[in-house]
Short mmCIF file of C-alpha atoms in Angstrom, two decimals:
data_model
loop_
_atom_site.label_atom_id
_atom_site.label_comp_id
_atom_site.label_asym_id
_atom_site.label_seq_id
_atom_site.Cartn_x
_atom_site.Cartn_y
_atom_site.Cartn_z
CA MET C 1 121.38 73.60 169.90
CA ASN C 2 120.38 75.20 166.69
CA GLY C 3 118.91 78.50 165.54
CA THR C 4 115.29 77.58 165.90
CA ALA C 5 115.75 76.12 169.35
CA ALA C 6 117.72 79.15 170.43
CA ASN C 7 115.02 81.45 169.12
CA GLY C 8 112.44 79.51 171.07
CA ALA C 9 110.10 79.08 168.10
CA LYS C 10 109.92 76.05 165.87
CA PRO C 11 108.86 76.89 162.31
CA SER C 12 105.59 74.97 162.71
CA GLU C 13 104.75 77.04 165.76
CA ALA C 14 105.86 80.21 164.09
CA SER C 15 103.29 79.82 161.32
CA ASP C 16 100.51 79.81 163.93
CA ARG C 17 101.65 83.19 165.12
CA HIS C 18 101.48 85.00 161.80
CA ALA C 19 98.21 86.66 162.63
CA GLY C 20 99.65 88.29 165.69
CA ALA C 21 103.09 89.12 164.36
CA GLN C 22 102.07 91.95 162.09
CA GLY C 23 100.91 94.26 164.82
CA ARG C 24 104.10 93.78 166.77
CA ILE C 25 106.44 95.08 164.07
CA ASP C 26 107.16 98.71 164.77
CA ALA C 27 109.10 101.28 162.74
CA VAL C 28 112.42 100.36 164.38
CA ASP C 29 111.83 96.68 163.56
CA ARG C 30 111.23 97.61 159.94
CA ARG C 31 114.48 99.54 159.81
CA LEU C 32 116.23 96.56 161.36
CA ILE C 33 114.68 94.21 158.79
CA ALA C 34 115.62 96.51 155.92
CA ALA C 35 119.18 96.91 157.24
CA THR C 36 119.79 93.18 157.64
CA GLY C 37 117.98 92.16 154.45
CA PRO C 38 121.18 92.16 152.38
CA GLY C 39 122.93 90.15 155.07
CA LEU C 40 124.77 90.35 158.38
CA PRO C 41 128.33 91.69 158.64
CA LEU C 42 130.94 88.96 159.06
CA VAL C 43 132.40 90.20 162.34
CA GLU C 44 132.63 88.67 165.80
CA ALA C 45 129.76 90.77 167.17
CA PRO C 46 127.46 91.33 164.16
CA PHE C 47 124.50 92.63 166.18
CA ALA C 48 126.63 95.31 167.80
CA GLU C 49 127.63 96.49 164.32
CA VAL C 50 124.08 96.42 162.95
CA GLY C 51 122.92 98.29 166.05
CA GLY C 52 125.61 100.87 165.35
CA TRP C 53 124.18 101.49 161.87
CA LEU C 54 120.78 102.27 163.38
CA GLY C 55 121.73 103.93 166.64
CA LEU C 56 120.62 100.97 168.76
CA SER C 57 122.54 99.25 171.52
CA GLU C 58 123.72 95.70 170.97
CA ALA C 59 121.34 94.49 173.68
CA GLU C 60 118.34 96.14 172.06
CA THR C 61 119.30 94.85 168.63
CA ILE C 62 119.54 91.30 169.95
CA ALA C 63 116.30 91.64 171.91
CA ARG C 64 114.46 92.89 168.82
CA MET C 65 115.91 90.21 166.55
CA ALA C 66 115.01 87.51 169.08
CA ARG C 67 111.47 88.86 169.35
CA LEU C 68 111.11 88.86 165.55
CA ALA C 69 112.31 85.25 165.55
CA ARG C 70 109.76 84.27 168.19
CA ALA C 71 107.05 85.99 166.13
CA GLY C 72 108.06 83.98 163.07
CA VAL C 73 109.19 87.02 161.08
CA ILE C 74 112.79 85.76 161.18
CA ARG C 75 112.89 82.06 160.45
CA ARG C 76 116.59 81.60 161.14
CA ILE C 77 119.99 83.24 160.86
CA GLY C 78 121.99 81.28 158.37
CA ALA C 79 123.47 80.91 154.94
CA ALA C 80 121.69 80.35 151.66
CA PRO C 81 123.67 77.74 149.75
CA ASN C 82 124.07 78.34 146.04
CA HIS C 83 122.78 75.06 144.69
CA TYR C 84 124.43 75.58 141.33
CA ALA C 85 127.87 76.34 142.76
CA LEU C 86 127.60 73.28 145.00
CA GLY C 87 127.03 71.08 142.00
CA MET C 88 123.25 70.79 142.43
CA THR C 89 122.64 71.90 138.86
CA ALA C 90 119.52 69.81 138.28
CA ASN C 91 116.33 70.73 140.06
CA GLY C 92 112.82 69.54 139.48
CA MET C 93 109.48 70.52 140.95
CA SER C 94 107.93 67.16 141.78
CA VAL C 95 104.16 67.18 142.18
CA TRP C 96 101.93 64.51 143.65
CA ASP C 97 98.23 63.73 143.88
CA VAL C 98 97.96 62.49 147.45
CA GLU C 99 94.87 61.29 149.31
CA ASP C 100 93.60 64.32 151.26
CA ALA C 101 93.29 62.41 154.52
CA GLN C 102 96.95 61.38 154.36
CA VAL C 103 98.65 64.41 152.84
CA HIS C 104 99.55 66.02 156.18
CA GLY C 105 101.41 63.00 157.56
CA LEU C 106 103.03 62.05 154.28
CA GLY C 107 103.95 65.66 153.44
CA THR C 108 105.72 65.91 156.78
CA GLN C 109 107.79 62.83 155.90
CA VAL C 110 108.63 64.14 152.42
CA GLY C 111 109.52 67.58 153.78
CA ALA C 112 112.01 65.98 156.17
CA LEU C 113 114.05 64.40 153.34
CA PRO C 114 117.43 66.13 153.12
CA PHE C 115 117.24 66.66 149.35
CA VAL C 116 113.78 68.26 149.41
CA THR C 117 113.35 72.01 149.78
CA HIS C 118 110.13 74.00 149.58
CA CYS C 119 107.61 71.26 150.35
CA TYR C 120 104.02 72.47 150.33
CA ARG C 121 100.41 71.34 150.18
CA ARG C 122 98.58 73.45 147.59
CA PRO C 123 95.09 73.36 146.05
CA ARG C 124 94.40 71.26 142.96
CA ALA C 125 93.18 72.96 139.76
CA LEU C 126 91.01 70.26 138.21
CA PRO C 127 90.84 68.93 135.59
CA LEU C 128 94.18 70.29 134.38
CA TRP C 129 96.08 69.96 137.62
CA PRO C 130 95.30 67.08 140.02
CA TYR C 131 98.37 67.53 142.26
CA ASN C 132 98.19 68.78 145.85
CA LEU C 133 101.72 68.12 147.16
CA PHE C 134 104.72 70.01 145.76
CA ALA C 135 108.31 69.08 146.63
CA MET C 136 111.36 70.71 145.05
CA ILE C 137 114.15 68.15 144.50
CA HIS C 138 117.79 69.13 144.05
CA GLY C 139 120.52 66.93 142.61
CA ALA C 140 123.73 66.89 140.63
CA SER C 141 122.03 65.43 137.56
CA ARG C 142 118.57 64.57 136.25
CA ASP C 143 119.29 60.90 136.95
CA GLU C 144 119.97 61.75 140.57
CA VAL C 145 116.79 63.83 140.77
CA GLU C 146 114.79 60.94 139.27
CA GLU C 147 116.31 58.52 141.77
CA LYS C 148 115.29 60.84 144.61
CA ARG C 149 111.85 61.20 143.10
CA ALA C 150 111.50 57.41 143.24
CA ARG C 151 112.33 57.55 146.95
CA ILE C 152 109.46 59.99 147.47
CA ALA C 153 107.14 57.73 145.47
CA ALA C 154 108.08 54.84 147.77
CA ILE C 155 107.21 56.91 150.85
CA LEU C 156 103.84 57.98 149.42
CA GLY C 157 102.92 54.45 148.31
CA PRO C 158 99.30 53.77 147.39
CA ALA C 159 98.12 57.10 148.88
CA CYS C 160 99.51 58.71 145.73
CA ARG C 161 97.28 58.47 142.65
CA GLY C 162 99.56 60.21 140.19
CA SER C 163 102.64 62.37 139.90
CA ASP C 164 104.72 64.45 137.57
CA ILE C 165 107.95 66.44 137.64
CA LEU C 166 108.54 69.82 136.05
CA TYR C 167 112.13 70.68 135.22
CA SER C 168 113.03 74.30 134.83
CA ARG C 169 114.18 75.32 131.37
CA ARG C 170 115.06 78.90 132.07
CA ILE C 171 115.05 81.35 134.93
CA LEU C 172 113.10 84.31 133.59
CA LYS C 173 113.26 86.50 136.68
CA LYS C 174 114.66 86.21 140.18
CA THR C 175 114.61 88.96 142.77
CA GLY C 176 115.11 88.88 146.51
CA LEU C 177 112.72 90.03 149.18
CA ARG C 178 112.19 93.73 148.94
CA LEU C 179 111.00 95.64 151.92
CA THR C 180 110.69 99.33 152.37
CA ALA C 181 112.04 100.85 155.54
CA GLU C 182 108.81 102.76 156.13
CA GLY C 183 105.73 101.04 157.44
CA MET N 1 124.61 84.73 141.00
CA ARG N 2 127.03 81.98 140.05
CA ARG N 3 125.35 79.33 137.90
CA ALA N 4 128.30 77.02 137.26
CA ALA N 5 129.51 74.36 139.68
CA LEU N 6 132.66 75.18 141.64
CA PRO N 7 135.77 73.25 140.58
CA PRO N 8 136.35 70.01 142.49
CA GLY N 9 138.39 70.64 145.60
CA ALA N 10 137.08 74.20 146.04
CA LEU N 11 135.54 73.17 149.36
CA ASP N 12 137.29 71.15 152.03
CA ALA N 13 135.63 69.00 154.69
CA THR N 14 135.46 71.92 157.14
CA ASP N 15 133.76 74.16 154.54
CA ARG N 16 131.18 71.44 153.97
CA ALA N 17 130.56 70.93 157.68
CA MET N 18 130.18 74.69 158.02
CA LEU N 19 127.69 74.92 155.16
CA ASN N 20 125.60 72.15 156.66
CA ALA N 21 125.68 73.72 160.13
CA LEU N 22 124.77 77.14 158.75
CA GLN N 23 121.65 75.80 157.12
CA ASP N 24 120.34 74.97 160.59
CA GLY N 25 120.86 78.51 161.77
CA LEU N 26 122.90 80.43 164.31
CA PRO N 27 121.64 81.53 167.72
CA ILE N 28 120.75 85.21 168.17
CA VAL N 29 123.41 86.06 170.75
CA ALA N 30 126.18 88.65 171.01
CA ARG N 31 128.85 86.38 169.51
CA PRO N 32 127.00 83.90 167.32
CA PHE N 33 130.11 82.67 165.51
CA ASP N 34 131.67 81.47 168.78
CA TRP N 35 128.96 78.83 168.93
CA LEU N 36 129.76 77.63 165.43
CA ALA N 37 133.51 77.72 166.11
CA GLN N 38 133.06 75.54 169.16
CA LYS N 39 130.85 73.11 167.27
CA LEU N 40 133.40 72.72 164.47
CA GLY N 41 136.56 72.92 166.59
CA LEU N 42 137.83 76.12 164.95
CA ASP N 43 138.51 79.60 166.26
CA THR N 44 136.07 82.40 165.54
CA GLN N 45 138.45 84.27 163.22
CA GLY N 46 138.85 81.08 161.20
CA ILE N 47 135.08 80.76 160.88
CA LEU N 48 134.71 84.37 159.72
CA ALA N 49 137.50 84.01 157.15
CA ARG N 50 136.00 80.82 155.75
CA LEU N 51 132.53 82.34 155.62
CA ALA N 52 133.83 85.38 153.76
CA ARG N 53 135.56 83.12 151.27
CA LEU N 54 132.44 80.97 150.75
CA ARG N 55 130.53 84.13 149.95
CA GLU N 56 133.30 85.39 147.68
CA ILE N 57 133.51 82.22 145.58
CA GLY N 58 129.71 82.01 145.37
CA ALA N 59 129.18 78.84 147.43
CA ILE N 60 126.62 80.80 149.43
CA THR N 61 124.50 83.59 148.04
CA ARG N 62 123.79 85.29 151.31
CA PHE N 63 124.47 85.11 155.03
CA GLY N 64 121.99 86.65 157.43
CA PRO N 65 118.44 86.48 158.69
CA PHE N 66 115.78 84.71 156.62
CA PHE N 67 112.48 86.52 156.77
CA ASP N 68 108.97 85.23 156.38
CA ALA N 69 107.14 87.86 154.35
CA ALA N 70 103.79 86.35 155.30
CA ALA N 71 104.58 86.98 158.97
CA MET N 72 105.08 90.65 158.13
CA GLY N 73 101.61 90.83 156.61
CA GLY N 74 102.60 90.19 153.01
CA ALA N 75 101.59 87.28 150.85
CA PHE N 76 103.19 84.86 148.43
CA CYS N 77 101.36 82.91 145.78
CA LEU N 78 102.69 80.43 143.25
CA CYS N 79 100.98 80.96 139.89
CA ALA N 80 101.06 79.07 136.60
CA MET N 81 100.02 79.83 133.05
CA GLU N 82 99.65 77.83 129.87
CA VAL N 83 101.26 80.09 127.29
CA PRO N 84 101.10 79.22 123.58
CA ALA N 85 104.66 78.90 122.24
CA PRO N 86 104.40 81.73 119.68
CA ARG N 87 103.32 84.16 122.41
CA PHE N 88 105.81 83.04 125.03
CA GLU N 89 108.29 85.93 124.98
CA GLU N 90 105.55 88.54 124.71
CA VAL N 91 103.73 87.09 127.73
CA VAL N 92 106.95 86.81 129.77
CA THR N 93 107.59 90.51 129.17
CA LEU N 94 104.08 91.41 130.33
CA VAL N 95 104.33 89.20 133.43
CA ASN N 96 107.85 90.29 134.44
CA ALA N 97 106.87 93.96 134.16
CA HIS N 98 104.93 93.57 137.42
CA PRO N 99 107.19 94.33 140.39
CA GLU N 100 105.19 91.80 142.44
CA VAL N 101 106.55 88.97 140.26
CA ALA N 102 109.48 87.75 142.36
CA HIS N 103 110.58 84.56 140.60
CA ASN N 104 109.61 83.37 137.17
CA TYR N 105 110.59 80.07 135.54
CA GLU N 106 109.94 78.43 132.23
CA ARG N 107 109.16 74.77 132.90
CA ASP N 108 108.70 71.66 130.77
CA HIS N 109 104.94 71.19 131.00
CA ARG N 110 101.68 72.24 129.37
CA LEU N 111 101.66 74.80 132.20
CA ASN N 112 104.93 76.26 130.99
CA LEU N 113 105.19 79.51 132.95
CA TRP N 114 105.51 79.40 136.77
CA PHE N 115 106.00 82.48 138.87
CA VAL N 116 105.68 83.67 142.44
CA LEU N 117 103.71 86.78 143.31
CA ALA N 118 104.99 88.53 146.44
CA THR N 119 102.63 91.24 147.58
CA GLU N 120 102.21 93.54 150.55
CA THR N 121 98.73 92.19 151.28
CA PRO N 122 96.85 88.95 150.44
CA GLU N 123 94.19 90.94 148.53
CA ARG N 124 96.83 92.27 146.21
CA VAL N 125 97.58 88.74 144.87
CA ALA N 126 94.12 88.50 143.32
CA HIS N 127 94.43 91.99 141.91
CA VAL N 128 97.79 91.39 140.20
CA ALA N 129 96.74 87.96 138.89
CA GLY N 130 93.58 89.54 137.48
CA THR N 131 95.57 92.30 135.83
CA ILE N 132 97.89 89.75 134.18
CA GLU N 133 94.85 87.84 132.92
CA ALA N 134 93.41 91.03 131.44
CA GLU N 135 96.71 92.00 129.82
CA THR N 136 97.44 88.59 128.31
CA GLY N 137 93.97 87.13 127.76
CA LEU N 138 95.26 83.94 129.43
CA SER N 139 94.27 82.25 132.70
CA VAL N 140 96.50 82.58 135.73
CA LEU N 141 96.13 79.49 137.91
CA ARG N 142 96.81 80.22 141.56
CA PHE N 143 98.39 77.74 143.94
CA PRO N 144 98.62 79.43 147.34
CA LYS N 145 100.32 77.31 149.98
CA GLU N 146 97.82 75.61 152.27
CA GLU N 147 100.38 73.91 154.46
CA GLU N 148 104.15 74.10 154.59
CA PHE N 149 106.34 71.15 155.41
CA PHE N 150 109.23 73.37 156.27
CA VAL N 151 112.78 72.20 156.72
CA GLY N 152 114.60 75.27 155.56
CA PHE N 153 116.71 75.18 152.43
CA ARG N 154 118.77 72.23 153.53
CA VAL N 155 120.87 70.52 150.95
CA GLU N 156 123.44 67.88 151.86
CA VAL N 157 126.79 69.32 150.87
#
């Protein structure tokens, strides 16, 4: 059992529901989203406490959160690891020019690798940018990132016509998701 | 946010197991930590104390629900610019001044500025990108996601 199974919506299914999710978020949902944006309280019954902040019962809070999860608005309840603190101080945005007919299947395989986060198919911007598959790789060192990058190259095989990796030099801005409580 | 690695030994095997389990997500039930406690063979108070400590020492940045802004009607778009070195700081200031710019990174590439636009509506992405182009006189390449191979933010700990 995990969060997605418990919520009854796998992420891939959730994305199909985006169109319908918007209309189902009411003013109370928005208050709930704004209240839990900074995080959940670390208590045995966190939804009872959150409900208390907003004047909702625990049952209604859970029902609303579960509905938001089914609609794909909440992807999961969990922790965001701090890659830097955990020793993952090197990260590179690997980019790949993959045969269009194969990018779905191969992207799925790359996205399932435990060291890859944020794996997306995106449009090319020719001639400057021939790459259509983006996969963020995390590691303890650049050598480790390069070794992981080679593992992705092996998976992509001849379907990949070219690749590159962009290391970050500096974080220039980083803000969380902001959401206003009003609709 | 902490940018330096934690000292060796800061996390024990249980902390690591907890971090891995938490990346998969907790069920939305009245006592979600009971489930984790059972899975890891701890009591719920022990789980809560460890989680509080992990947050305190900066091993996790946040515990709670992860939202999909697109599902709420908003839009995200990865953008990139080729900024001439002498203009870099000036352009960064212009770009960062837009509240829609959520993340912004300098990267080692001819396209040296990469940022994410997070907007309330998809139409707004084009508007903000166009405004940045007008302000800087430089092109803003847009790379909206066409398909997501989503596995969360899993990192083996």
